[in-house]
Tab-separated table of C-alpha atoms and ligand atoms in Angstrom:
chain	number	residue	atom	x	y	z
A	1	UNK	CA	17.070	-123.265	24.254
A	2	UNK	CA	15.929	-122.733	27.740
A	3	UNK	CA	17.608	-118.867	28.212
A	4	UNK	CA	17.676	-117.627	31.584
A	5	UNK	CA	16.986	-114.042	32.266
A	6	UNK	CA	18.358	-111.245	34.767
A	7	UNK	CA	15.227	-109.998	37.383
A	8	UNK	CA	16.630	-106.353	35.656
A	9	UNK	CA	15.482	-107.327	32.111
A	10	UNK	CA	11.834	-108.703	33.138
A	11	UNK	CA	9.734	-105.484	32.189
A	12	UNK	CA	6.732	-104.590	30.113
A	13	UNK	CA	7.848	-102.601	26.650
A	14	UNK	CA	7.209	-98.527	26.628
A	15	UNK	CA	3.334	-98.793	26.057
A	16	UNK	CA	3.343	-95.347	23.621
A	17	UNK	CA	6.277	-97.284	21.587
A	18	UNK	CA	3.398	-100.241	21.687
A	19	UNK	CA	0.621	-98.718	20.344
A	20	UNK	CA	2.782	-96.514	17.424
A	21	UNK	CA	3.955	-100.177	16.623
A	22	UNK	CA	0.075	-101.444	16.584
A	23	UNK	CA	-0.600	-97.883	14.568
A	24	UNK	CA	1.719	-98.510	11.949
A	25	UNK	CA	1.075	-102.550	11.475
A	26	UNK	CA	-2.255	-101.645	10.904
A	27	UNK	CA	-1.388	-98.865	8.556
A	28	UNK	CA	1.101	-101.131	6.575
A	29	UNK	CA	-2.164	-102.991	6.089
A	30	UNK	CA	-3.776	-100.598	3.968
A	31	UNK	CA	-6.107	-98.812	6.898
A	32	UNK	CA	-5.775	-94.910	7.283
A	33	UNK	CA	-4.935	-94.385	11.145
A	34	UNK	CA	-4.975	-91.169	12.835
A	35	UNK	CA	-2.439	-91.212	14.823
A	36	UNK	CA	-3.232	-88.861	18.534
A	37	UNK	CA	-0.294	-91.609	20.101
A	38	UNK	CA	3.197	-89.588	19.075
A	39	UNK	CA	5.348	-88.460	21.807
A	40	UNK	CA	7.081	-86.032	20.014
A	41	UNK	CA	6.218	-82.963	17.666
A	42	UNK	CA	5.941	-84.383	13.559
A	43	UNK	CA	7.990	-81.356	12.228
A	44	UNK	CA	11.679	-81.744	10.420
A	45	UNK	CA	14.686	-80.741	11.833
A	46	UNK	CA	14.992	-76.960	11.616
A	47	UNK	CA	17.365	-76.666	8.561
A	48	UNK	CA	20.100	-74.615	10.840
A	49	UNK	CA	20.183	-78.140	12.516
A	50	UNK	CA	20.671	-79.940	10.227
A	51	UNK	CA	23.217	-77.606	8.289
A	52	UNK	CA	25.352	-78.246	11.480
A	53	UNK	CA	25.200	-81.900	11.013
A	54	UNK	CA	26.320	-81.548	7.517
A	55	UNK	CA	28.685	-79.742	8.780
A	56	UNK	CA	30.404	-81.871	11.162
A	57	UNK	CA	30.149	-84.442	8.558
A	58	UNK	CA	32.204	-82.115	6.441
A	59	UNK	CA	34.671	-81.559	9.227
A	60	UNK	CA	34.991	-85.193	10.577
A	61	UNK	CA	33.862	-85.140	13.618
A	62	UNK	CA	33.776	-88.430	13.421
A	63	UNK	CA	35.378	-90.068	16.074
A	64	UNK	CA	34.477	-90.805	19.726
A	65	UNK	CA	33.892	-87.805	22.206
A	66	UNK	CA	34.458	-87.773	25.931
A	67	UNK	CA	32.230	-89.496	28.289
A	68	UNK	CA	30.947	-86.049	29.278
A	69	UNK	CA	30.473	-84.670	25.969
A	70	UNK	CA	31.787	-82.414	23.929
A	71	UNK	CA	33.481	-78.948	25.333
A	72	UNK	CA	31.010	-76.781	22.893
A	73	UNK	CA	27.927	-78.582	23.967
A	74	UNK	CA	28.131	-78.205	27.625
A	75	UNK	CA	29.147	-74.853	27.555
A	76	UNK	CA	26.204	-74.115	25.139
A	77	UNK	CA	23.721	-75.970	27.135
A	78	UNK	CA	24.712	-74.693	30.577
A	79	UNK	CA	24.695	-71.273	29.157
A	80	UNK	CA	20.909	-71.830	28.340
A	81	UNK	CA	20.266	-72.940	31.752
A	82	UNK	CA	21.216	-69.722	33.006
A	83	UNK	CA	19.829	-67.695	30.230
A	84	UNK	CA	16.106	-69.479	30.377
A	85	UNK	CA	15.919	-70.313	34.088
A	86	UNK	CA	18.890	-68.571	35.566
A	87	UNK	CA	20.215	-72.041	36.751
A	88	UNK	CA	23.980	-71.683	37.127
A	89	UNK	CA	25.985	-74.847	36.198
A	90	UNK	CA	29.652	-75.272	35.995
A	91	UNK	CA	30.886	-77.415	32.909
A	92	UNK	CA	32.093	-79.998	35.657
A	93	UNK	CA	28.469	-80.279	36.774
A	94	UNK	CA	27.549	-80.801	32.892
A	95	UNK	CA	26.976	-84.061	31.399
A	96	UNK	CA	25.666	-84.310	27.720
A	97	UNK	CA	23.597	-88.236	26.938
A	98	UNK	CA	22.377	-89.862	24.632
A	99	UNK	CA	18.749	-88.882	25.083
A	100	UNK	CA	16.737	-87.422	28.435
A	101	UNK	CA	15.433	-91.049	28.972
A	102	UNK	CA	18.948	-92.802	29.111
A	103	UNK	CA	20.047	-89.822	31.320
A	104	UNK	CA	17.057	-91.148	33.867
A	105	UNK	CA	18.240	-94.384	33.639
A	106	UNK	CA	22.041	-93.411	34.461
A	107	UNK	CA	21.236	-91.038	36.804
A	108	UNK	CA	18.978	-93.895	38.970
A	109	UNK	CA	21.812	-96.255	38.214
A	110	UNK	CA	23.984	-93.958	40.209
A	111	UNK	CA	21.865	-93.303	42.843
A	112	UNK	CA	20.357	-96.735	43.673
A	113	UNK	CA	21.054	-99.768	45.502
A	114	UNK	CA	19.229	-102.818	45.354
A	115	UNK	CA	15.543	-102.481	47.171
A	116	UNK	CA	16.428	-98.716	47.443
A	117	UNK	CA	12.765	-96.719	46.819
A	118	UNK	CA	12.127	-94.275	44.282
A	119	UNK	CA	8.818	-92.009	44.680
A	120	UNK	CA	6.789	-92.007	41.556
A	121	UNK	CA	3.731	-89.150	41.621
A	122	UNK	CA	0.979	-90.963	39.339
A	123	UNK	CA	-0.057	-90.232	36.394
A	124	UNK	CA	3.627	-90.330	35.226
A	125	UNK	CA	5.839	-90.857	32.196
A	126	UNK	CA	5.776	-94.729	31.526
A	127	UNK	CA	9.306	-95.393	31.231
A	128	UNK	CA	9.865	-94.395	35.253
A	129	UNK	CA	8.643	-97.350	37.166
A	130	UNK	CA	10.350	-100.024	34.239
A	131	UNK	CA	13.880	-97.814	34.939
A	132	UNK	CA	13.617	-97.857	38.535
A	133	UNK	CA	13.417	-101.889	38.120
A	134	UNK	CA	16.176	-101.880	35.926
A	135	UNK	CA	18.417	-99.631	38.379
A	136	UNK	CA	17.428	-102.263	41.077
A	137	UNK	CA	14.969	-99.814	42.738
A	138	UNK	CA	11.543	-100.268	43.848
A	139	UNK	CA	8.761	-97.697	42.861
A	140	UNK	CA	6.458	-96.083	45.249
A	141	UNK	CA	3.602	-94.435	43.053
A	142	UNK	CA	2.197	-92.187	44.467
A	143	UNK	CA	-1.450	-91.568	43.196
A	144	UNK	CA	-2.377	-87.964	42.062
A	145	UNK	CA	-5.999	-86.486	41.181
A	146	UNK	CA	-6.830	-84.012	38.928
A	147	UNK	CA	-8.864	-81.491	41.284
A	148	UNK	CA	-5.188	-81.127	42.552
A	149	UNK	CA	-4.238	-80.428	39.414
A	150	UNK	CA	-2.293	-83.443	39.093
A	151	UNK	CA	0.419	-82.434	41.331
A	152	UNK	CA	1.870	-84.425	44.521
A	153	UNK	CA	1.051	-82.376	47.583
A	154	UNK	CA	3.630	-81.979	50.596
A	155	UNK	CA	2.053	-84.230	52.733
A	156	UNK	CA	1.241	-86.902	50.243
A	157	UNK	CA	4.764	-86.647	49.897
A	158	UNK	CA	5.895	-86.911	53.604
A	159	UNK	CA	3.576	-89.802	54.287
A	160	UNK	CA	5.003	-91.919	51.554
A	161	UNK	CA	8.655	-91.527	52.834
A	162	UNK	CA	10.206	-94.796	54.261
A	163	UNK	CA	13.789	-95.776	55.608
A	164	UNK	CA	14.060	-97.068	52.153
A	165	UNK	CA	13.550	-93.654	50.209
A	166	UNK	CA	16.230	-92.492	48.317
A	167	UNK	CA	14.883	-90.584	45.153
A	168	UNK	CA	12.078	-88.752	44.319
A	169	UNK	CA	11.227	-88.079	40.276
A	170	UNK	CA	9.728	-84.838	39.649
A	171	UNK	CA	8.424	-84.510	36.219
A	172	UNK	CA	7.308	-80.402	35.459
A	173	UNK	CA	6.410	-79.848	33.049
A	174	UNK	CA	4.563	-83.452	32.828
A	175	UNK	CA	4.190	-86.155	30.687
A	176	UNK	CA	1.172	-86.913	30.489
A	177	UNK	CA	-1.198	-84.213	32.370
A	178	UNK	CA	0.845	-81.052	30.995
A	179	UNK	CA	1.012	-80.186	34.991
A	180	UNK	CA	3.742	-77.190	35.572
A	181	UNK	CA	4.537	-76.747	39.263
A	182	UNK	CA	5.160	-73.529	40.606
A	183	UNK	CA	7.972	-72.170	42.100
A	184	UNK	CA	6.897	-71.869	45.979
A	185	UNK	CA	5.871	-75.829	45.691
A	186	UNK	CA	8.592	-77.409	44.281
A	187	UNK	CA	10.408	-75.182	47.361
A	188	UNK	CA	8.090	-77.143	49.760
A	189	UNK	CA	8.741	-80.368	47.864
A	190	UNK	CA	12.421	-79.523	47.723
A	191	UNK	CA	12.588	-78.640	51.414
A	192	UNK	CA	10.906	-81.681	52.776
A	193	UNK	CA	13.265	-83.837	50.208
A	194	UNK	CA	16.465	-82.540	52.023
A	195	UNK	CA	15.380	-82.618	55.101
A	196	UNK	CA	15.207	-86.605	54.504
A	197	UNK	CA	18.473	-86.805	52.648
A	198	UNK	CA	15.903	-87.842	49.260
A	199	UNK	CA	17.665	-86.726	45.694
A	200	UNK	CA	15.437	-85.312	43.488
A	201	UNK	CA	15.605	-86.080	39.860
A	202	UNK	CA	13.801	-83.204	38.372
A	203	UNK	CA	12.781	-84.517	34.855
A	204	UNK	CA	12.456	-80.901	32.786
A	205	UNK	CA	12.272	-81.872	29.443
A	206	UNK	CA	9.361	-80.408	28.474
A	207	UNK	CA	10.432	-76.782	30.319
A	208	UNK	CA	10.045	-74.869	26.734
A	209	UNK	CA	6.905	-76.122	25.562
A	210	UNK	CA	4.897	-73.952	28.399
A	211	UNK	CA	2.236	-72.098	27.375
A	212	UNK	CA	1.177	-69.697	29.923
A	213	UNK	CA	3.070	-68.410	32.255
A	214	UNK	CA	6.826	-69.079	33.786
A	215	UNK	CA	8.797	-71.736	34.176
A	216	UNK	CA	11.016	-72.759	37.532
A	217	UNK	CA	13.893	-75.422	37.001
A	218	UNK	CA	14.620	-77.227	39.787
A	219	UNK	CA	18.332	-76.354	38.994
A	220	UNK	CA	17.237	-72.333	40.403
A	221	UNK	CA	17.138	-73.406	43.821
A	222	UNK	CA	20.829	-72.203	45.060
A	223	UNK	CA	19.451	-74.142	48.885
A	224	UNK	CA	19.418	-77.657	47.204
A	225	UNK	CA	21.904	-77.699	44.572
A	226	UNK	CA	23.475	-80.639	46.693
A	227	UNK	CA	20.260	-82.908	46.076
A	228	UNK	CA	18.724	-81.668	42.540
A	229	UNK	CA	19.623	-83.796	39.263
A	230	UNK	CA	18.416	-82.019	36.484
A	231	UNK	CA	17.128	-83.822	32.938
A	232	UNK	CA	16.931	-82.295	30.019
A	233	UNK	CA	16.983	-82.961	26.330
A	234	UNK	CA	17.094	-81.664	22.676
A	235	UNK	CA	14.210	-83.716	22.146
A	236	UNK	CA	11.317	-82.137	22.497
A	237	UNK	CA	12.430	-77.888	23.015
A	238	UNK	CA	13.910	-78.391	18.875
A	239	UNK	CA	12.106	-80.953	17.500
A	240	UNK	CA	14.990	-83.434	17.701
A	241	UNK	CA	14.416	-86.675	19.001
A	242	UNK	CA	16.079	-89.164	16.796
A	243	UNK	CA	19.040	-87.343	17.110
A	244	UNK	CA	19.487	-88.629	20.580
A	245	UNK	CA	20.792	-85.717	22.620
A	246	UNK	CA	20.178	-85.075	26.648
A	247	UNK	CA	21.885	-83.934	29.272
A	248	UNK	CA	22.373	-84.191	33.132
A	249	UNK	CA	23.274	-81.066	35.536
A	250	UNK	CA	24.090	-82.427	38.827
A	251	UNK	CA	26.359	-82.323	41.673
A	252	UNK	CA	29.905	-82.556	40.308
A	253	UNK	CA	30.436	-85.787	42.346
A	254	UNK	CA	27.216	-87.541	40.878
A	255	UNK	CA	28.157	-86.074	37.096
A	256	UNK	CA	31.984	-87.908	37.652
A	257	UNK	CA	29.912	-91.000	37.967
A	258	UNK	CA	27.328	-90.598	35.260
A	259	UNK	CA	30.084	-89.988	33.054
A	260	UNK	CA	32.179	-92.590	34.376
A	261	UNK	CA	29.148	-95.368	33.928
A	262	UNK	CA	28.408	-93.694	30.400
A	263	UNK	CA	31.941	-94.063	29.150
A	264	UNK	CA	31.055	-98.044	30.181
A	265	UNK	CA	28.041	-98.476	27.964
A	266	UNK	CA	27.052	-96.127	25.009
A	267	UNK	CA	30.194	-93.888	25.411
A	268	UNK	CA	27.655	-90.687	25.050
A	269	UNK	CA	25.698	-88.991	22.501
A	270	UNK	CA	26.813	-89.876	18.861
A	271	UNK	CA	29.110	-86.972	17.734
A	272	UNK	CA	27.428	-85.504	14.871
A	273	UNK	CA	24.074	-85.174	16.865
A	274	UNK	CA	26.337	-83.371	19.585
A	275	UNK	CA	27.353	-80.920	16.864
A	276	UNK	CA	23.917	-80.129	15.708
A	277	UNK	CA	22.656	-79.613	18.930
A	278	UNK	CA	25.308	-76.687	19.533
A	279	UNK	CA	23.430	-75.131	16.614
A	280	UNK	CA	19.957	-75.399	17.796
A	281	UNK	CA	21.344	-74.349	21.543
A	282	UNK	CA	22.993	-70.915	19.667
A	283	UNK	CA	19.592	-70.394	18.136
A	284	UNK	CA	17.672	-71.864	20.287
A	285	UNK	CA	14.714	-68.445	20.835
A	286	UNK	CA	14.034	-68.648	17.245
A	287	UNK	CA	13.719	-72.534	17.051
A	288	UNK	CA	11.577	-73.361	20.162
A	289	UNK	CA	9.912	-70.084	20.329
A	290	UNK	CA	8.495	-71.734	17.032
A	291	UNK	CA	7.731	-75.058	17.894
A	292	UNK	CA	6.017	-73.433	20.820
A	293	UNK	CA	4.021	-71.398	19.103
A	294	UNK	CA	3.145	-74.146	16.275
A	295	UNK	CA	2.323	-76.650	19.017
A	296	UNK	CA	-0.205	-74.550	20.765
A	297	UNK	CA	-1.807	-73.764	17.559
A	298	UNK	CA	-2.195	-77.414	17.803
A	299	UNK	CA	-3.401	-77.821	20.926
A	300	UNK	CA	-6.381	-75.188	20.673
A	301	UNK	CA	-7.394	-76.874	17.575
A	302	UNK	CA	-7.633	-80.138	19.448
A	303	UNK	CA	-9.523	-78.305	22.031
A	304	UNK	CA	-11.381	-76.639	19.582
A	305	UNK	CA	-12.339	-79.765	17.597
A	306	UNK	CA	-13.506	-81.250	20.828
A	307	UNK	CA	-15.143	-78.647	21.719
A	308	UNK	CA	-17.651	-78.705	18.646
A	309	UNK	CA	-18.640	-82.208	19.399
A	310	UNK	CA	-19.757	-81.683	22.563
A	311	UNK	CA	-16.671	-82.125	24.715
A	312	UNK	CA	-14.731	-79.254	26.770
A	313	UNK	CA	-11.493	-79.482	28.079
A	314	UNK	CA	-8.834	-76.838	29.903
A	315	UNK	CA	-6.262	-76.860	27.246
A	316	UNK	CA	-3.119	-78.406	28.675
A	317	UNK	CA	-0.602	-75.627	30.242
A	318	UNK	CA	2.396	-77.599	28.774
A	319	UNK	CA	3.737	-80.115	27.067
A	320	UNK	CA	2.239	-82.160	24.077
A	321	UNK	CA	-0.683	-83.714	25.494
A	322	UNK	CA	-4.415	-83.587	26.222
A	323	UNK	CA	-5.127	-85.904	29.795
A	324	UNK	CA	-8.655	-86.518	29.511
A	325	UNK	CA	-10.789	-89.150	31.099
A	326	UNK	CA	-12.092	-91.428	28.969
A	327	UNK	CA	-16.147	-91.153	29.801
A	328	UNK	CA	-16.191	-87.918	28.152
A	329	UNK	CA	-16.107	-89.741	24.718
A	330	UNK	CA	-18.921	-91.791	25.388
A	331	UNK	CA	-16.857	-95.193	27.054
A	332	UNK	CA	-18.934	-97.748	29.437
A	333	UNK	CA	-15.611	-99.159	30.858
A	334	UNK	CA	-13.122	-97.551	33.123
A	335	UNK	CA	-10.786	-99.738	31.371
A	336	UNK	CA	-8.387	-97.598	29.116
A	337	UNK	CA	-6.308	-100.094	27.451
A	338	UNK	CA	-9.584	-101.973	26.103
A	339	UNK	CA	-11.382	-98.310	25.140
A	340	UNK	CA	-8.032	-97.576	23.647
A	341	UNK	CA	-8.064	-100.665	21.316
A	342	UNK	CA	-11.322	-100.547	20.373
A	343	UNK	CA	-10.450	-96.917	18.681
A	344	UNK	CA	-7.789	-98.221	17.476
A	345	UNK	CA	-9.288	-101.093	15.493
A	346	UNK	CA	-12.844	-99.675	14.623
A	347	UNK	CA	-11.951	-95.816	14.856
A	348	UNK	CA	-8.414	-96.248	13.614
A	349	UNK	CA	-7.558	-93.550	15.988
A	350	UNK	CA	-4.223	-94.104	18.219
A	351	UNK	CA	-3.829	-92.910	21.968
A	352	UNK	CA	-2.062	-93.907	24.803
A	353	UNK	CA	-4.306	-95.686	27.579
A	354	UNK	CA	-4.174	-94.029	31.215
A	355	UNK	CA	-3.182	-96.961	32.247
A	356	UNK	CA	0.297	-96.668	30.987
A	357	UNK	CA	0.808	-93.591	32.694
A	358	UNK	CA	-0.654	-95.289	36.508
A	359	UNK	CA	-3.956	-93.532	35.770
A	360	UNK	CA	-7.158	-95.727	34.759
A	361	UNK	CA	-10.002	-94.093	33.208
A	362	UNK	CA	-7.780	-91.322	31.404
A	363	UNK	CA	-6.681	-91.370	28.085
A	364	UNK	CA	-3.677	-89.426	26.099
A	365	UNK	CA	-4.292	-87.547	23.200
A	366	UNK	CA	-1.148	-86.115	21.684
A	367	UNK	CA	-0.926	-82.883	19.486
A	368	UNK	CA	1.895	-83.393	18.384
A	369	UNK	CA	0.631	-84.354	14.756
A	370	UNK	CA	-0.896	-81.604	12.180
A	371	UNK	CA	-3.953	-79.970	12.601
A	372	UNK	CA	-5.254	-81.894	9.945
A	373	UNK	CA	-4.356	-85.276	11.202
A	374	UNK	CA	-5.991	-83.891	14.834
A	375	UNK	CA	-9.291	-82.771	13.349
A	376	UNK	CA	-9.536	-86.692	11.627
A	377	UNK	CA	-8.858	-88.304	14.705
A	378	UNK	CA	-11.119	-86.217	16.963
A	379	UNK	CA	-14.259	-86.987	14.522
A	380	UNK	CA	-13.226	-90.909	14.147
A	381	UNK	CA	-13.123	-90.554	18.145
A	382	UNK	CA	-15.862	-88.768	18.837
A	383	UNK	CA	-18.672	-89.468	15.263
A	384	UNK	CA	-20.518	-92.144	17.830
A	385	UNK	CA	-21.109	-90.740	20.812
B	1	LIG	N1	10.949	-87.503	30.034
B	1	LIG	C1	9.689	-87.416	29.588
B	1	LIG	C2	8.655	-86.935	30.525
B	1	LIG	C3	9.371	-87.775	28.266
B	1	LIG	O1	8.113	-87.674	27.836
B	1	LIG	C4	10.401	-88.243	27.427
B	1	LIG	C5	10.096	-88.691	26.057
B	1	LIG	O2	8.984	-88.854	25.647
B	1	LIG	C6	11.702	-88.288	27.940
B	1	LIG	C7	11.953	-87.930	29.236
B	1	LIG	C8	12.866	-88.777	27.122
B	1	LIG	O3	13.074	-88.052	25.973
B	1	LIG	P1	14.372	-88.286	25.108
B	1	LIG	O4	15.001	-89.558	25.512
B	1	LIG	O5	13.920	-88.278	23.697
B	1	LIG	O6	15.276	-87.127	25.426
């Protein structure tokens, strides 16, 4: 059958779902792989979580909710807006989704027309540039370094701004580099934005798992409320992400519409996973204070394992990731998706390839695994150089 495809669906797949795929063919083959490619922390559940579900089960809460979500959840999760980054939301303004990454994909689906251009600051979180295609956008990547700590300065910023520029994606705290913004430049950033009628979707799905210092949401900044779309998720702050659970907090005219275009496809968040997530929200110092602190236990023993081979690194300032380029284990190519293979198949170590992220010569090494598993993987990565 000769099928014909929409422009929409011709994309490359999420590279970090790629090489867990590769990962776990290879292990299904009988070959121990350490896995550094996981975007996402390998604990359970906390059981107050899942009690919740069982819960709801127990109840039958069962059926369909609203396109918005349910009543409990958005009052939960606004409330912890205000509480963590005193970012005020009215329920209207509240929309709960079925994940952060389908709440990016809405949220561009609202915002776009075809040819429309969305500004991308490189390295970024793969699934970006293949959503902005999807919406019918165009992305204009804009190319970080590290010596600027892998932010995008103003002017990068004002120089990359066309007639065409409708969106700008903000990612703090990032995915991959761990990069947290402060407050006085995402002001600039924000400033310069509404000055060129640009909304910013401020991706903040990471905001929990900071380890030094403060956090500013997006959402604080009572001078551009009209242009800020905030992301966030369950996925990462409670160790939740097959439960499928994000949320918007926008402009009450934008949220009518993500709700409206959700109620059209997946009809929202499944209901038990709405449920839990009231749970983890009403508990939520306890739970992600943990996985915080677990996860940068994590992190300084991947920096510490490095470390005794050899190979220094700052520890990242966020997130679940260390961003490091590739040279420092000993590669002769710039080329990260051919280093990255060769671990793969004669380390048996998994990690994500700059590339994926816009970034050649950099490599992503997650912590999100045990210590254990880390300290394996650093010594298959690192025992030849
Ligand atoms: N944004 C970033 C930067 C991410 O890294 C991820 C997941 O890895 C997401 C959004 C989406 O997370 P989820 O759909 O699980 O909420």
């Amino acid at each position: 059958m000769n099928y014909q495809f929409s422009q929409t669906s011709t994309i490359a797949p999420s590279a970090t779902l790629e090489m867990n795929s590769k990962a776990a063919a290879l292990k299904a083959s009988g070959v121990t792989v350490h896995n550094l490619s996981v975007g996402e922390a390998m604990v359970p559940t906390d059981p107050v979580i899942i009690a919740a579900a069982e819960a709801a089960l127990e109840a039958d809460h069962t059926n369909y909710t609203p396109g918005s979500g349910i009543t409990e959840l958005r009052n939960a999760w606004r409330n912890w807006m205000e509480t963590e980054y005193h970012a005020v939301y009215d329920i209207s303004e509240t929309t709960i989704t079925a994940g952060g990454k389908h709440a990016i994909l809405l949220l561009l689906q609202t915002l776009l027309n075809s040819g429309d251009e969305v500004i991308i600051p490189a390295p970024y979180w793969v699934s970006y540039p293949s959503m902005v295609h999807v919406a019918g956008g165009v992305a204009n990547i804009v190319p970080t370094t590290n010596t600027d700590d892998w932010k995008l300065r103003p002017e990068q910023f004002r120089a990359a701004i066309t007639k065409q520029t409708r969106v700008l994606i903000l990612n703090s705290a990032g995915n991959p580099t761990g990069t947290v913004y402060r407050k006085e430049e995402l002001s600039e950033l924000l400033e310069i934005a509404a000055m060129h009628n640009i909304m910013v979707i401020s991706d903040e799905v990471y905001s929990s798992l900071v380890y030094d210092g403060g956090y500013t949401s997006c959402g604080t900044f009572e001078a551009y409320r009209n242009i800020v779309c905030v992301v966030q998720s369950m996925s990462k702050h409670f160790a939740m992400t097959g439960w499928r659970v994000g949320s918007v907090f926008a402009p009450v005219e934008i949220s009518k519409r993500v709700q409206t275009l959700q109620g059209q496809s997946t009809s929202g968040a499944a209901s038990i996973s709405q449920y839990a997530a009231v749970a983890a929200l009403t508990d939520a110092e306890r739970i992600s204070g943990s996985n915080r602190s677990m996860l940068r236990a994590r992190r300084d023993a991947m920096v510490r394992a490095c470390g005794e081979y050899g190979i220094t690194m700052a520890p990242a300032a966020s997130g679940l990731y260390q961003f490091v380029p590739i040279s420092m284990f000993g590669a002769t190519t710039e080329l990260s998706v051919i280093w990255c293979t060769e671990m793969l198949e004669q380390g048996h170590v998994a990690c994500v390839p700059g590339a994926a992220f816009g970034t050649e010569g950099y490599v992503r090494l997650s912590f999100g695994g045990s210590i254990e598993n880390i300290q394996q993987a650093v010594y298959q990565l690192c025992k030849n150089i």
